[in-house]
Structures are given as structure tokens and as C-alpha cells.
Short mmCIF file of C-alpha atoms and ligand atoms in Angstrom, two decimals:
data_model
loop_
_atom_site.label_atom_id
_atom_site.label_comp_id
_atom_site.label_asym_id
_atom_site.label_seq_id
_atom_site.Cartn_x
_atom_site.Cartn_y
_atom_site.Cartn_z
CA MET A 29 -8.01 17.69 27.40
CA LYS A 30 -11.47 17.65 25.83
CA ASN A 31 -11.45 19.45 22.47
CA ILE A 32 -8.78 18.79 19.88
CA ILE A 33 -8.12 19.85 16.31
CA VAL A 34 -6.71 17.20 13.99
CA THR A 35 -5.34 18.86 10.87
CA GLY A 36 -5.26 16.59 7.83
CA GLY A 37 -7.77 14.34 9.57
CA ALA A 38 -9.36 13.34 6.26
CA GLY A 39 -6.06 11.97 4.91
CA PHE A 40 -4.53 8.54 5.44
CA ILE A 41 -2.82 8.70 8.85
CA GLY A 42 -4.90 11.59 10.21
CA SER A 43 -8.21 9.77 9.58
CA ASN A 44 -6.87 6.60 11.17
CA PHE A 45 -5.93 8.72 14.20
CA VAL A 46 -9.45 10.19 14.36
CA HIS A 47 -10.93 6.66 14.30
CA TYR A 48 -8.47 5.64 17.03
CA VAL A 49 -9.41 8.60 19.25
CA VAL A 50 -13.16 8.12 18.78
CA ASN A 51 -12.89 4.40 19.54
CA ASN A 52 -10.54 4.62 22.50
CA HIS A 53 -11.09 7.98 24.20
CA PRO A 54 -14.83 8.64 24.58
CA HIS A 55 -14.48 12.06 26.26
CA ILE A 56 -12.66 13.69 23.31
CA GLN A 57 -14.36 15.95 20.73
CA VAL A 58 -12.51 16.24 17.43
CA THR A 59 -12.51 19.06 14.91
CA VAL A 60 -10.92 17.92 11.68
CA LEU A 61 -9.40 20.79 9.70
CA ASP A 62 -8.71 19.55 6.18
CA LYS A 63 -8.50 21.21 2.78
CA LEU A 64 -9.64 17.99 1.05
CA THR A 65 -6.86 18.07 -1.51
CA TYR A 66 -6.56 15.14 -3.93
CA ALA A 67 -5.23 13.16 -0.89
CA GLY A 68 -8.11 14.00 1.46
CA ASN A 69 -11.43 12.17 1.38
CA GLU A 70 -14.51 12.84 3.47
CA GLN A 71 -15.33 9.12 3.14
CA ASN A 72 -12.39 8.37 5.43
CA LEU A 73 -14.51 9.77 8.27
CA ALA A 74 -17.76 8.03 7.25
CA GLY A 75 -19.58 6.31 10.08
CA LEU A 76 -17.99 8.38 12.85
CA PRO A 77 -20.48 10.04 15.23
CA LYS A 78 -21.33 13.58 14.03
CA GLU A 79 -21.68 14.76 17.64
CA ARG A 80 -18.02 13.88 18.28
CA VAL A 81 -16.31 14.62 14.96
CA LYS A 82 -16.81 17.87 13.07
CA LEU A 83 -15.19 18.39 9.65
CA VAL A 84 -14.13 21.93 8.73
CA VAL A 85 -13.05 22.08 5.11
CA GLY A 86 -10.31 24.70 5.00
CA ASP A 87 -6.67 25.49 4.45
CA ILE A 88 -4.07 25.67 7.22
CA ALA A 89 -2.40 28.37 5.12
CA ASN A 90 -5.46 30.54 5.92
CA ALA A 91 -4.26 32.30 9.09
CA GLU A 92 -7.65 33.82 9.94
CA LEU A 93 -9.45 30.47 9.83
CA VAL A 94 -6.72 28.78 11.85
CA ASP A 95 -6.85 31.54 14.48
CA GLN A 96 -10.64 31.25 14.75
CA LEU A 97 -10.55 27.48 15.29
CA VAL A 98 -7.54 27.22 17.59
CA GLN A 99 -8.90 29.64 20.20
CA ASP A 100 -11.63 27.14 21.14
CA VAL A 101 -9.57 23.99 21.70
CA ASP A 102 -7.18 22.41 24.18
CA ALA A 103 -4.78 20.85 21.67
CA VAL A 104 -3.81 20.71 18.01
CA VAL A 105 -2.46 17.51 16.47
CA HIS A 106 -0.94 18.52 13.16
CA TYR A 107 -0.98 15.89 10.38
CA ALA A 108 -1.93 18.05 7.37
CA ALA A 109 0.79 18.08 4.74
CA GLU A 110 1.64 17.58 1.14
CA SER A 111 3.10 14.14 1.75
CA HIS A 112 4.33 12.49 -1.45
CA ASN A 113 8.02 12.66 -2.40
CA ASP A 114 7.41 12.05 -6.11
CA ASN A 115 4.97 14.97 -6.31
CA SER A 116 7.46 17.24 -4.55
CA LEU A 117 10.00 16.49 -7.30
CA ASN A 118 7.49 17.64 -9.95
CA ASP A 119 6.23 20.77 -8.18
CA PRO A 120 7.67 21.78 -4.80
CA PHE A 121 5.60 24.95 -4.27
CA PRO A 122 2.48 23.43 -2.59
CA PHE A 123 4.87 21.70 -0.19
CA LEU A 124 6.32 25.02 0.91
CA GLN A 125 2.90 26.59 1.24
CA THR A 126 1.27 23.83 3.29
CA ASN A 127 4.18 22.32 5.17
CA ILE A 128 5.95 25.57 6.06
CA VAL A 129 3.41 28.41 5.92
CA GLY A 130 0.56 26.21 7.20
CA THR A 131 2.65 25.00 10.12
CA TYR A 132 3.72 28.58 10.89
CA ASN A 133 0.04 29.63 11.16
CA LEU A 134 -0.75 26.81 13.57
CA LEU A 135 2.28 27.65 15.72
CA GLU A 136 1.34 31.31 15.90
CA SER A 137 -2.24 30.57 16.95
CA CYS A 138 -1.19 27.94 19.50
CA ARG A 139 1.27 30.45 20.95
CA LYS A 140 -1.38 33.19 21.09
CA TYR A 141 -3.95 31.03 22.91
CA ASP A 142 -1.46 28.87 24.86
CA VAL A 143 -2.76 25.69 23.23
CA ARG A 144 -0.90 22.34 23.41
CA TYR A 145 0.60 21.46 20.02
CA HIS A 146 1.77 18.10 18.69
CA HIS A 147 3.70 18.06 15.42
CA VAL A 148 3.55 14.91 13.31
CA SER A 149 6.72 14.57 11.30
CA THR A 150 8.70 11.96 9.42
CA ASP A 151 11.95 10.01 9.70
CA GLU A 152 12.86 11.44 6.27
CA VAL A 153 14.12 14.64 7.91
CA TYR A 154 17.25 12.67 8.83
CA GLY A 155 18.11 11.74 5.23
CA ASP A 156 19.05 8.12 4.68
CA LEU A 157 21.26 5.38 6.11
CA ALA A 158 23.59 2.84 4.52
CA LEU A 159 22.25 -0.65 3.93
CA ARG A 160 22.74 -2.99 6.91
CA GLU A 161 25.21 -5.21 5.04
CA ASP A 162 27.49 -2.20 4.48
CA LEU A 163 27.61 -1.17 8.15
CA PRO A 164 30.14 -2.44 10.71
CA GLY A 165 27.39 -3.25 13.27
CA LYS A 166 25.01 -4.62 10.56
CA GLY A 167 22.44 -1.98 11.47
CA GLU A 168 22.64 -2.46 15.24
CA GLY A 169 25.78 -0.41 16.00
CA PRO A 170 25.77 3.16 17.38
CA GLY A 171 24.47 5.68 14.81
CA GLU A 172 23.16 2.93 12.51
CA LYS A 173 19.49 3.83 13.14
CA PHE A 174 17.86 7.26 13.46
CA THR A 175 17.53 8.75 16.95
CA ALA A 176 16.38 12.20 18.09
CA GLU A 177 20.07 13.20 18.05
CA THR A 178 20.66 12.33 14.37
CA PRO A 179 21.52 15.52 12.41
CA TYR A 180 18.90 16.72 9.91
CA ASN A 181 19.84 15.97 6.29
CA PRO A 182 16.69 15.89 4.13
CA SER A 183 16.92 14.76 0.48
CA SER A 184 13.70 15.82 -1.31
CA PRO A 185 11.64 19.01 -1.40
CA TYR A 186 9.03 17.10 0.67
CA SER A 187 11.45 16.09 3.40
CA ALA A 188 13.17 19.50 3.34
CA THR A 189 9.84 21.22 4.06
CA LYS A 190 9.05 18.72 6.83
CA ALA A 191 12.52 19.39 8.29
CA GLY A 192 11.88 23.14 8.05
CA SER A 193 8.56 22.78 9.85
CA ASP A 194 10.19 20.72 12.64
CA LEU A 195 12.78 23.47 13.11
CA LEU A 196 10.02 26.10 13.37
CA VAL A 197 8.43 24.03 16.16
CA LYS A 198 11.75 23.77 18.00
CA ALA A 199 12.29 27.55 17.73
CA TRP A 200 8.74 28.37 18.91
CA THR A 201 9.17 26.00 21.86
CA ARG A 202 12.46 27.52 22.95
CA SER A 203 11.77 31.20 22.26
CA PHE A 204 8.02 31.43 22.98
CA ASN A 205 7.52 28.55 25.46
CA LEU A 206 5.10 26.86 23.09
CA LYS A 207 3.82 23.64 24.72
CA ALA A 208 4.93 21.42 21.87
CA THR A 209 6.16 17.92 21.15
CA ILE A 210 7.37 16.42 17.87
CA SER A 211 7.20 12.86 16.58
CA ASN A 212 9.14 11.47 13.63
CA CYS A 213 7.63 8.25 12.35
CA SER A 214 8.67 5.72 9.72
CA ASN A 215 6.62 4.46 6.74
CA ASN A 216 2.98 3.71 7.57
CA TYR A 217 0.70 1.18 5.92
CA GLY A 218 -2.95 0.27 6.42
CA PRO A 219 -6.42 1.30 5.20
CA TYR A 220 -7.21 4.68 3.56
CA GLN A 221 -3.69 5.20 2.15
CA HIS A 222 -3.75 7.03 -1.19
CA ILE A 223 -3.02 4.77 -4.15
CA GLU A 224 -0.08 6.92 -5.30
CA LYS A 225 1.93 5.35 -2.43
CA PHE A 226 3.99 2.16 -2.82
CA ILE A 227 1.92 -0.56 -1.08
CA PRO A 228 -1.59 0.52 -2.19
CA ARG A 229 -0.31 1.27 -5.70
CA GLN A 230 0.92 -2.30 -6.13
CA ILE A 231 -2.21 -3.88 -4.59
CA THR A 232 -4.55 -1.81 -6.77
CA ASN A 233 -2.36 -2.46 -9.84
CA ILE A 234 -2.85 -6.19 -9.37
CA LEU A 235 -6.58 -5.73 -8.73
CA SER A 236 -6.77 -3.66 -11.97
CA GLY A 237 -4.79 -6.11 -14.12
CA ILE A 238 -1.73 -3.78 -14.28
CA ARG A 239 1.77 -5.11 -13.52
CA PRO A 240 3.25 -3.71 -10.27
CA LYS A 241 6.08 -1.19 -10.63
CA LEU A 242 9.34 -1.33 -8.69
CA TYR A 243 11.69 1.68 -8.69
CA GLY A 244 15.23 0.68 -9.70
CA GLU A 245 16.38 -2.63 -8.26
CA GLY A 246 14.13 -2.43 -5.21
CA LYS A 247 16.96 -2.61 -2.67
CA ASN A 248 15.77 0.51 -0.80
CA VAL A 249 14.69 -0.28 2.75
CA ARG A 250 11.70 1.22 4.57
CA ASP A 251 10.84 0.62 8.25
CA TRP A 252 7.13 -0.30 8.07
CA ILE A 253 4.68 0.41 10.90
CA HIS A 254 0.93 -0.17 10.95
CA THR A 255 -0.92 3.13 11.08
CA ASP A 256 -2.82 2.04 14.24
CA ASP A 257 0.50 1.76 16.06
CA HIS A 258 1.38 5.27 14.86
CA SER A 259 -1.95 6.49 16.31
CA SER A 260 -1.36 4.95 19.75
CA ALA A 261 2.15 6.41 19.81
CA VAL A 262 0.93 9.92 18.97
CA TRP A 263 -1.74 9.63 21.67
CA ALA A 264 0.90 8.57 24.23
CA ILE A 265 3.10 11.53 23.30
CA LEU A 266 0.20 13.99 23.30
CA THR A 267 -0.94 12.93 26.76
CA LYS A 268 2.30 11.85 28.49
CA GLY A 269 5.17 13.27 26.43
CA ARG A 270 7.55 15.84 27.89
CA ILE A 271 7.13 19.34 26.44
CA GLY A 272 9.98 20.27 24.11
CA GLU A 273 10.89 16.66 23.38
CA THR A 274 11.12 14.75 20.11
CA TYR A 275 10.08 11.09 20.01
CA LEU A 276 10.87 8.71 17.16
CA ILE A 277 8.12 6.22 16.31
CA GLY A 278 8.93 2.87 14.71
CA ALA A 279 8.10 -0.82 15.06
CA ASP A 280 11.32 -2.53 13.86
CA GLY A 281 9.76 -3.29 10.47
CA GLU A 282 12.68 -2.96 8.05
CA GLU A 283 12.03 -4.55 4.64
CA ASN A 284 13.42 -3.83 1.20
CA ASN A 285 10.96 -2.85 -1.54
CA LYS A 286 11.60 -5.96 -3.62
CA ASP A 287 10.74 -8.25 -0.68
CA VAL A 288 7.58 -6.25 0.08
CA LEU A 289 6.47 -6.42 -3.54
CA GLU A 290 7.16 -10.17 -3.74
CA LEU A 291 5.15 -10.70 -0.55
CA ILE A 292 2.20 -8.75 -2.02
CA LEU A 293 2.41 -10.88 -5.17
CA GLU A 294 2.47 -14.08 -3.10
CA LEU A 295 -0.47 -13.01 -0.91
CA MET A 296 -2.44 -12.12 -4.05
CA ASP A 297 -1.65 -15.47 -5.76
CA GLN A 298 0.49 -13.92 -8.50
CA PRO A 299 3.76 -15.28 -9.95
CA LYS A 300 6.86 -13.95 -8.11
CA GLU A 301 8.28 -12.28 -11.25
CA ALA A 302 5.03 -10.60 -12.39
CA TYR A 303 6.22 -6.99 -12.06
CA ASP A 304 8.19 -4.32 -13.95
CA HIS A 305 11.36 -2.50 -12.97
CA VAL A 306 10.77 1.20 -13.76
CA ASN A 307 12.75 4.46 -13.60
CA ASP A 308 14.15 5.15 -10.15
CA ARG A 309 13.15 8.22 -8.10
CA ALA A 310 15.65 11.12 -8.27
CA GLY A 311 17.62 11.38 -5.03
CA HIS A 312 15.96 8.16 -3.76
CA ASP A 313 16.75 7.59 -0.06
CA LEU A 314 18.38 4.20 0.47
CA ARG A 315 17.41 3.06 3.96
CA TYR A 316 15.34 4.33 6.89
CA ALA A 317 15.46 2.70 10.33
CA ILE A 318 14.10 3.96 13.64
CA ASP A 319 15.46 3.53 17.15
CA SER A 320 12.23 4.02 19.15
CA SER A 321 13.71 3.08 22.55
CA LYS A 322 13.11 6.57 24.02
CA LEU A 323 9.36 6.35 23.30
CA ARG A 324 9.14 2.77 24.59
CA GLN A 325 11.16 3.35 27.76
CA GLU A 326 9.90 6.81 28.71
CA LEU A 327 6.22 6.48 27.79
CA GLY A 328 5.77 2.68 27.96
CA TRP A 329 4.54 2.49 24.34
CA THR A 330 4.76 -0.80 22.45
CA PRO A 331 3.49 -1.54 18.94
CA GLN A 332 0.68 -4.12 18.68
CA PHE A 333 0.58 -4.87 14.95
CA THR A 334 4.09 -6.21 14.36
CA ASN A 335 3.19 -9.20 12.14
CA PHE A 336 3.84 -7.51 8.77
CA ARG A 337 2.57 -10.47 6.73
CA GLU A 338 -0.77 -10.42 8.60
CA GLY A 339 -1.01 -6.62 8.41
CA LEU A 340 -0.37 -6.72 4.69
CA LYS A 341 -3.02 -9.45 4.22
CA GLU A 342 -5.59 -7.27 6.00
CA THR A 343 -4.55 -4.25 3.94
CA ILE A 344 -4.95 -6.24 0.71
CA SER A 345 -8.44 -7.31 1.89
CA TRP A 346 -9.33 -3.69 2.64
CA TYR A 347 -8.42 -2.50 -0.89
CA THR A 348 -10.16 -5.54 -2.39
CA ASP A 349 -13.35 -4.80 -0.45
CA ASN A 350 -13.26 -1.03 -1.05
CA GLU A 351 -12.81 -0.66 -4.81
CA ASN A 352 -15.28 2.23 -4.78
CA TRP A 353 -12.93 4.15 -2.53
CA TRP A 354 -9.98 4.09 -5.00
CA MET A 355 -11.20 3.11 -8.47
CA ALA A 356 -12.07 6.64 -9.65
CA ASP A 357 -8.47 7.84 -9.04
CA LYS A 358 -6.63 4.89 -10.53
CA LYS A 359 -6.43 5.94 -14.17
CA ALA A 360 -5.14 9.46 -13.43
CA VAL A 361 -2.54 8.19 -10.94
CA GLU A 362 -1.16 5.64 -13.41
CA THR A 363 -1.20 8.10 -16.34
CA ASN A 364 0.82 10.50 -14.24
CA TYR A 365 3.40 7.83 -13.30
CA ALA A 366 3.57 6.61 -16.92
CA LYS A 367 4.63 10.10 -18.08
CA LYS A 368 7.77 9.71 -15.94
CA GLY A 369 8.46 6.13 -17.02
CA GLN A 370 7.31 4.88 -13.65
P1 NAD B 423 -1.94 12.26 3.15
O1 NAD B 423 -1.36 12.93 1.96
O2 NAD B 423 -2.63 10.96 3.00
O3 NAD B 423 -2.97 13.26 3.87
C1 NAD B 423 -2.71 14.61 4.03
C2 NAD B 423 -4.02 15.30 4.42
O4 NAD B 423 -3.73 16.69 4.64
C3 NAD B 423 -5.10 15.23 3.34
O5 NAD B 423 -6.35 14.92 3.92
C4 NAD B 423 -5.11 16.62 2.74
O6 NAD B 423 -6.38 17.00 2.23
C5 NAD B 423 -4.71 17.46 3.95
N1 NAD B 423 -4.10 18.74 3.56
C6 NAD B 423 -3.11 18.93 2.65
N2 NAD B 423 -2.83 20.24 2.55
C7 NAD B 423 -3.64 20.89 3.42
C8 NAD B 423 -3.81 22.24 3.78
N3 NAD B 423 -3.08 23.22 3.21
N4 NAD B 423 -4.74 22.55 4.71
C9 NAD B 423 -5.47 21.58 5.30
N5 NAD B 423 -5.37 20.29 4.98
C10 NAD B 423 -4.46 19.94 4.06
O7 NAD B 423 -0.73 12.17 4.18
P2 NAD B 423 -0.39 11.03 5.25
O8 NAD B 423 0.42 9.98 4.61
O9 NAD B 423 -1.62 10.70 5.99
O10 NAD B 423 0.58 11.86 6.23
C11 NAD B 423 0.06 12.64 7.29
C12 NAD B 423 1.21 13.26 8.07
O11 NAD B 423 2.05 12.24 8.58
C13 NAD B 423 2.09 14.17 7.23
O12 NAD B 423 2.46 15.26 8.02
C14 NAD B 423 3.32 13.30 6.91
O13 NAD B 423 4.45 14.10 6.73
C15 NAD B 423 3.39 12.48 8.18
N6 NAD B 423 4.03 11.15 8.04
C16 NAD B 423 3.59 10.29 7.06
C17 NAD B 423 4.14 9.01 6.99
C18 NAD B 423 3.67 8.00 5.95
O14 NAD B 423 4.20 6.90 5.88
N7 NAD B 423 2.66 8.30 5.14
C19 NAD B 423 5.14 8.63 7.89
C20 NAD B 423 5.57 9.56 8.85
C21 NAD B 423 4.99 10.81 8.93
O1 DAU B 424 9.34 7.47 5.92
C1 DAU B 424 8.15 8.16 6.07
C2 DAU B 424 7.66 8.63 4.72
O2 DAU B 424 7.12 7.48 4.06
C3 DAU B 424 6.60 9.72 4.82
O3 DAU B 424 7.19 10.87 5.35
C4 DAU B 424 6.00 10.04 3.45
O4 DAU B 424 4.92 10.95 3.60
C5 DAU B 424 5.47 8.76 2.85
O5 DAU B 424 4.99 9.01 1.54
C6 DAU B 424 6.58 7.71 2.79
O6 DAU B 424 7.62 8.12 1.87
P1 DAU B 424 8.30 7.10 0.84
O7 DAU B 424 8.84 7.88 -0.26
O8 DAU B 424 9.18 6.14 1.55
O9 DAU B 424 6.95 6.27 0.41
P2 DAU B 424 6.42 5.76 -1.00
O10 DAU B 424 5.20 4.95 -0.70
O11 DAU B 424 6.32 6.81 -2.01
O12 DAU B 424 7.57 4.76 -1.45
C7 DAU B 424 8.03 3.69 -0.63
C8 DAU B 424 9.22 3.05 -1.34
O13 DAU B 424 8.75 2.37 -2.51
C9 DAU B 424 10.25 4.04 -1.81
O14 DAU B 424 11.54 3.46 -1.66
C10 DAU B 424 9.93 4.23 -3.31
C11 DAU B 424 9.38 2.88 -3.70
N1 DAU B 424 8.35 2.84 -4.75
C12 DAU B 424 7.30 3.71 -4.67
C13 DAU B 424 6.27 3.67 -5.59
C14 DAU B 424 5.12 4.64 -5.52
C15 DAU B 424 8.40 1.87 -5.76
O15 DAU B 424 9.34 1.06 -5.83
N2 DAU B 424 7.38 1.82 -6.67
C16 DAU B 424 6.31 2.68 -6.63
O16 DAU B 424 5.43 2.57 -7.50
#
């Protein structure tokens, strides 16, 4: 493998993956295909060598452009998506267009040119789980974490379109022998995450003198993974994964939102109670938790950044040091949330 396309490579996780590939795999040339929506930022690729990373600004829903680019590469790693649940509740259409139609275009071109395809998906396709305290095995019994065998049960327009795109990949693999793999990862954190998302929103609220905002009571659990661990897992699957297989990516990082927010407040020297409870998200998934044993045992992957407190400290430093990166968006993001009482 020498030439790869990374769709959505100017977004949060995609750009971290491009940095990971450039830093760790010197023989790879990357073409980033990104529409530069509100969530994409050319700055996320700043400093990367121009001779190894080429940015094509374009839409994966543009079949002609996708076809033109895919014919020249060995693999496509597909990150591009409309990715925010709250936005999908306001206006689902862009989610259908990008997540379903865009994915369809990539699948068709990869099939036509027999190009290796890796599909980056989410644990949200499985719906949600009960809280640990309400489960007989306290979260460790059979069926109490997501596995590749968990039935699909998405809750939001976002997760429904991601589920739909996963099912397209499975159908193209079975019916057309597409050389594809799928990964379903849990919640990522780290640098370059858009400030509409939970962790960066709270950090940048505190940096802006705004009180952090917790949905409902904050008992919802997310399974946090550092985005660099997501990158190494995707690379392992792309290079060593079995065609047709689905791998779940997670780093055993379950935390409820209230605890995460209180940790951010502590690390930023704020009083523990200095936040507001705001309107809950409609259809809010309760708990996500990943069983990543298949990925660990089959491909020998292990996460490296499992100290959440340290990872969060570094993330806070990144947003503190990079105000120029987020400041221009802050007012609009908060105005938008305020309209919904959030
Ligand atoms: P993001 O919103 O930060 O970035 C998405 C990128 O895709 C942006 O650069 C945007 O410009 C680009 N894009 C959007 N529509 C496009 C289109 N039609 N054509 C080309 N480019 C387009 O998202 P993210 O959080 O980095 O997520 C990336 C992928 O990882 C998504 O597929 C998401 O479902 C998946 N995922 C995210 C998480 C998470 O915690 N954020 C966890 C698991 C899986
Ligand atoms: O699980 C993987 C998914 O993680 C990805 O597929 C999505 O693309 C990604 O956005 C993320 O989805 P979530 O909905 O879990 O992430 P978000 O950052 O929006 O919210 C995390 C939790 O924090 C969730 O329970 C809602 C809550 N929340 C969010 C915001 C923005 C708050 O309490 N306050 C907030 O201000």
C-alpha cells in the first residue's frame, strides 16, 4: 500500500489519523478528500509535508470526483461524515446525503477499481446499554458491552445514517466481493475536536468565562478513547484486518458525564459546582461500552493513552494554547445551543 485517500481528513479524528500516518509510516502518500464543512479545518493539516499530504476540497456526494480520485489509489479510509447527534436532531438531511449517499459513492468506486476500503463507524449503531449498576453482571456479564454480534439499534438520525452506511458496506462486501473492513469506535477525545462536542465545549466555556453545561443529570456513560489510540487501531485493521470483518475499538474508558465535567473543573482550578444543568438531548443514549477483545487478540492492538486524567490535562492545554483555532466559532456555537435551552 502506497497511496491512500483519507476522507474527512480535515476533521477531528481524520486529521489526527493523517498526522499519525505521516509520523509513523514514511512510505505512505495521503490524499485528503474533505468538503471543509463547518467541522473541517485546513489548519488541522498545517505543518504536514506538502509532498506527502495533498488536500482536495470536495464532496463525497460528488460521484464523478470520487471516481476520479479513487482510481489512482490503493486504499480508501473513510472518516468523512456529519458527526454530531444534536445537529442531526435539528436537520437530518445533510446526514443522509453525506453519510449514506457519500458512502455509496465511495463503495461504488472502490468496487469498480478493486480498491481496499476501510469504513470508520461508531459504537452508536448498537443503540445504548443499561447502566452498570442495573445489570446482573455489573457491566462485565455476557451481552453487557457491545461486540460485533450486538444487533443494530440506532437512536438518532446521525446513528441511523451511520448504521445504514455500515449495512451498505456489508452488502457490497458480500455481493460484490469488495475488500472492506469496518470499525466501530467509542467516544474520542484529543486535539482538533470541534467545540460543539462535550469535552471541548466545556473546556472552551471555562476559558471564555461561560459556565459549563451538563445535559440532564449527567448520568449518561461514554467509553472514552484518545484519538491517537483510534488511529493506531484503524491502521492495524487496514493493514492486518481480515476482509469482511468488523472490529470494535475501545480502551475501557467508561465515565459518566458528570464525573468528566467535574474532572475538567478540577483540572482547570474551578469550583466543583460551577456548572449548569441544561435541557437533555432528545432520545439521549444512556451508556456505551466496548468489548474490544477481538481487535486486541486477533491483531495484537493495545491502547497506549489509557490515563484519562493525563489525556484530559493535555487536551485542556491544547485548547488553552490554541485559542486562535476555536475562538472565532465560539459565539455561534453557544448561541445555537442557547436557542434549545442547552
Ligand atoms: P468531524 O465532524 O470532526 O469531521 C468530519 C469531517 O468530514 C470534516 O472535516 C468535514 O468537513 C468532512 N465532511 C463532512 N461532510 C463531507 C462531505 N460530504 N464530503 C467530504 N467531506 C465531508 O467528525 P469526527 O468526530 O472526526 O468523526 C470522523 C468519523 O469518525 C465519522 O465517520 C464518525 O462517525 C466517526 N466516529 C467518531 C467518533 C467521535 O467520538 N467523534 C467516534 C467513533 C466514530
Ligand atoms: O460514541 C461515538 C460517538 O461519540 C460518535 O459517533 C459521534 O460522532 C460523537 O459526536 C460522539 O457522540 P456523543 O453524542 O456521545 O458525543 P457528544 O460530545 O455530543 O456528547 C457526549 C456526552 O455529553 C453525551 O452524553 C451528551 C453530553 N453532553 C454533550 C454536550 C455537547 C452534555 O452533557 N453537555 C454538552 O454540552
